[in-house]
């Protein structure tokens, strides 16, 4: 929890101040404007409001070796075939390769699939295309879950909240 007495000097570790910054980030010296604004929000202060109109939209899907049809249980094993998507607005961050063994004892993440586009709907459409092109054989993955999510009317409309997945049904 961030309190109003927070002083920012030298090296600062910011962890989950806002959903936009979802991993720990180490800053040395001057903190970026975005982070400063997020700290103001966390302290209950007003932000400046300058230049905060989204210019691009981005979506990230975490591709895990998990079975979405079996309560997302881990699916360890060897990746026998791997084809990662690409193209304009598509990025894959992954350590996996054909022959890689997903261990049963650690995080089952295979990679992160990220899309970016001018509108939210374009980002969703690009993500659906990229997910459709992603081929991983040998282990079960969360790709079917993400494909169905990208087609869900409530998700596409933005009319959902944190309880959304409780009512989302995989087909």
Short mmCIF file of C-alpha atoms in Angstrom, two decimals:
data_model
loop_
_atom_site.label_atom_id
_atom_site.label_comp_id
_atom_site.label_asym_id
_atom_site.label_seq_id
_atom_site.Cartn_x
_atom_site.Cartn_y
_atom_site.Cartn_z
CA UNK A 1 0.00 0.00 0.00
CA UNK A 2 1.32 3.43 -0.92
CA UNK A 3 0.91 6.23 1.62
CA UNK A 4 1.02 9.99 1.11
CA UNK A 5 4.36 10.11 2.93
CA UNK A 6 6.01 8.17 0.08
CA UNK A 7 9.21 9.84 -1.08
CA UNK A 8 10.73 8.92 -4.41
CA UNK A 9 14.52 9.09 -4.63
CA UNK A 10 17.28 6.99 -6.10
CA UNK A 11 16.18 3.46 -6.95
CA UNK A 12 12.50 2.63 -6.61
CA UNK A 13 10.84 -0.77 -6.99
CA UNK A 14 7.27 -0.39 -8.21
CA UNK A 15 5.13 -3.54 -8.00
CA UNK A 16 1.60 -3.63 -9.36
CA UNK A 17 0.78 0.04 -8.81
CA UNK A 18 -1.77 -0.30 -11.59
CA UNK A 19 -2.90 -2.99 -13.99
CA UNK A 20 -0.93 -1.31 -16.78
CA UNK A 21 2.33 -2.15 -14.98
CA UNK A 22 1.88 -5.82 -14.19
CA UNK A 23 5.44 -6.85 -13.35
CA UNK A 24 8.07 -5.44 -10.99
CA UNK A 25 9.99 -2.66 -12.68
CA UNK A 26 13.26 -1.27 -11.36
CA UNK A 27 13.74 2.45 -11.95
CA UNK A 28 16.99 4.26 -11.30
CA UNK A 29 16.93 8.03 -11.12
CA UNK A 30 14.03 9.90 -12.65
CA UNK A 31 10.69 8.05 -12.70
CA UNK A 32 8.67 8.21 -15.88
CA UNK A 33 5.61 10.40 -16.09
CA UNK A 34 3.27 7.43 -16.30
CA UNK A 35 4.59 5.95 -13.07
CA UNK A 36 4.38 9.32 -11.32
CA UNK A 37 0.74 9.60 -12.36
CA UNK A 38 0.00 6.07 -11.13
CA UNK A 39 1.57 6.87 -7.77
CA UNK A 40 -0.63 9.99 -7.54
CA UNK A 41 -3.71 7.85 -8.18
CA UNK A 42 -2.61 5.33 -5.52
CA UNK A 43 -2.20 8.20 -3.03
CA UNK A 44 -5.69 9.51 -3.81
CA UNK A 45 -4.43 12.61 -5.62
CA UNK A 46 -5.68 13.98 -8.92
CA UNK A 47 -3.60 13.37 -12.00
CA UNK A 48 -2.69 16.06 -14.48
CA UNK A 49 -4.91 14.58 -17.20
CA UNK A 50 -2.63 15.70 -20.02
CA UNK A 51 -2.27 13.56 -23.13
CA UNK A 52 -3.99 10.43 -21.83
CA UNK A 53 -6.08 9.60 -24.88
CA UNK A 54 -5.15 6.09 -26.05
CA UNK A 55 -3.42 6.10 -29.41
CA UNK A 56 -3.07 2.32 -29.65
CA UNK A 57 -4.62 -0.71 -27.96
CA UNK A 58 -2.76 -3.79 -26.84
CA UNK A 59 -3.84 -7.25 -25.68
CA UNK A 60 -1.70 -9.94 -24.09
CA UNK A 61 -2.55 -13.62 -23.86
CA UNK A 62 -0.40 -15.86 -21.72
CA UNK A 63 0.02 -19.15 -23.48
CA UNK A 64 0.40 -21.85 -20.84
CA UNK A 65 0.80 -25.61 -20.99
CA UNK A 66 -2.53 -26.11 -19.25
CA UNK A 67 -5.75 -27.91 -20.15
CA UNK A 68 -8.60 -25.36 -20.22
CA UNK A 69 -11.13 -28.20 -20.47
CA UNK A 70 -9.84 -29.76 -17.25
CA UNK A 71 -9.77 -26.85 -14.76
CA UNK A 72 -6.55 -25.52 -16.33
CA UNK A 73 -4.52 -28.39 -14.92
CA UNK A 74 -0.85 -28.33 -15.95
CA UNK A 75 0.07 -30.26 -19.08
CA UNK A 76 3.77 -31.06 -18.73
CA UNK A 77 5.56 -32.82 -21.54
CA UNK A 78 7.56 -32.29 -24.71
CA UNK A 79 6.54 -29.72 -27.32
CA UNK A 80 6.74 -31.75 -30.52
CA UNK A 81 5.71 -29.03 -32.97
CA UNK A 82 5.91 -25.26 -32.55
CA UNK A 83 4.90 -22.55 -35.01
CA UNK A 84 4.63 -19.06 -33.59
CA UNK A 85 2.51 -16.39 -35.27
CA UNK A 86 3.88 -13.15 -36.63
CA UNK A 87 3.00 -10.22 -38.81
CA UNK A 88 2.07 -6.61 -38.30
CA UNK A 89 1.00 -5.87 -34.72
CA UNK A 90 1.97 -9.32 -33.38
CA UNK A 91 4.75 -10.11 -30.93
CA UNK A 92 5.65 -13.37 -29.19
CA UNK A 93 7.85 -13.45 -26.09
CA UNK A 94 8.81 -17.07 -25.50
CA UNK A 95 11.63 -19.35 -24.51
CA UNK A 96 9.97 -22.44 -26.02
CA UNK A 97 11.09 -24.41 -29.06
CA UNK A 98 10.18 -27.72 -30.70
CA UNK A 99 11.64 -30.35 -28.40
CA UNK A 100 11.39 -28.18 -25.27
CA UNK A 101 10.13 -30.07 -22.23
CA UNK A 102 7.54 -28.34 -20.04
CA UNK A 103 8.53 -29.43 -16.51
CA UNK A 104 5.86 -30.57 -14.07
CA UNK A 105 7.34 -28.63 -11.13
CA UNK A 106 7.46 -25.01 -12.34
CA UNK A 107 5.46 -22.34 -14.11
CA UNK A 108 3.71 -23.76 -17.17
CA UNK A 109 4.01 -20.57 -19.25
CA UNK A 110 5.12 -21.21 -22.81
CA UNK A 111 5.05 -17.58 -23.84
CA UNK A 112 3.22 -14.30 -24.09
CA UNK A 113 1.36 -13.37 -27.26
CA UNK A 114 0.88 -9.62 -27.63
CA UNK A 115 -1.04 -7.69 -30.26
CA UNK A 116 -1.31 -3.98 -30.86
CA UNK A 117 -3.65 -2.01 -33.14
CA UNK A 118 -5.34 1.38 -33.54
CA UNK A 119 -8.66 0.24 -32.00
CA UNK A 120 -9.63 -2.32 -29.37
CA UNK A 121 -11.64 -4.33 -31.90
CA UNK A 122 -8.67 -4.42 -34.29
CA UNK A 123 -6.42 -5.59 -31.44
CA UNK A 124 -8.92 -8.35 -30.60
CA UNK A 125 -9.21 -9.38 -34.28
CA UNK A 126 -5.42 -9.42 -34.63
CA UNK A 127 -5.16 -11.53 -31.47
CA UNK A 128 -7.73 -13.99 -32.79
CA UNK A 129 -5.78 -14.32 -36.06
CA UNK A 130 -2.50 -14.78 -34.20
CA UNK A 131 -3.99 -17.39 -31.86
CA UNK A 132 -5.41 -19.22 -34.89
CA UNK A 133 -1.90 -19.35 -36.41
CA UNK A 134 -0.18 -20.50 -33.19
CA UNK A 135 0.58 -24.22 -33.40
CA UNK A 136 1.80 -26.11 -30.35
CA UNK A 137 1.63 -29.90 -30.36
CA UNK A 138 2.64 -32.39 -27.70
CA UNK A 139 1.04 -30.57 -24.75
CA UNK A 140 -2.37 -29.06 -24.12
CA UNK A 141 -2.42 -25.26 -24.09
CA UNK A 142 -4.64 -22.33 -23.18
CA UNK A 143 -4.96 -21.35 -26.86
CA UNK A 144 -8.55 -22.76 -27.20
CA UNK A 145 -9.61 -20.72 -24.16
CA UNK A 146 -8.14 -17.50 -25.58
CA UNK A 147 -9.68 -18.13 -29.03
CA UNK A 148 -13.14 -18.46 -27.51
CA UNK A 149 -12.58 -15.44 -25.27
CA UNK A 150 -11.72 -13.28 -28.30
CA UNK A 151 -15.07 -14.26 -29.86
CA UNK A 152 -17.19 -13.68 -26.75
CA UNK A 153 -19.70 -10.82 -27.24
CA UNK A 154 -19.36 -9.57 -23.66
CA UNK A 155 -15.57 -9.50 -23.89
CA UNK A 156 -15.62 -7.78 -27.28
CA UNK A 157 -18.06 -5.12 -26.05
CA UNK A 158 -15.99 -4.43 -22.93
CA UNK A 159 -19.05 -5.16 -20.78
CA UNK A 160 -17.44 -7.37 -18.15
CA UNK A 161 -15.93 -7.23 -14.68
CA UNK A 162 -13.70 -9.35 -12.46
CA UNK A 163 -16.44 -12.00 -12.09
CA UNK A 164 -16.71 -12.42 -15.87
CA UNK A 165 -14.81 -15.71 -16.01
CA UNK A 166 -17.12 -17.30 -13.43
CA UNK A 167 -19.88 -17.29 -16.04
CA UNK A 168 -17.71 -17.80 -19.14
CA UNK A 169 -18.33 -21.25 -20.59
CA UNK A 170 -15.79 -23.08 -22.77
CA UNK A 171 -17.34 -24.89 -25.70
#
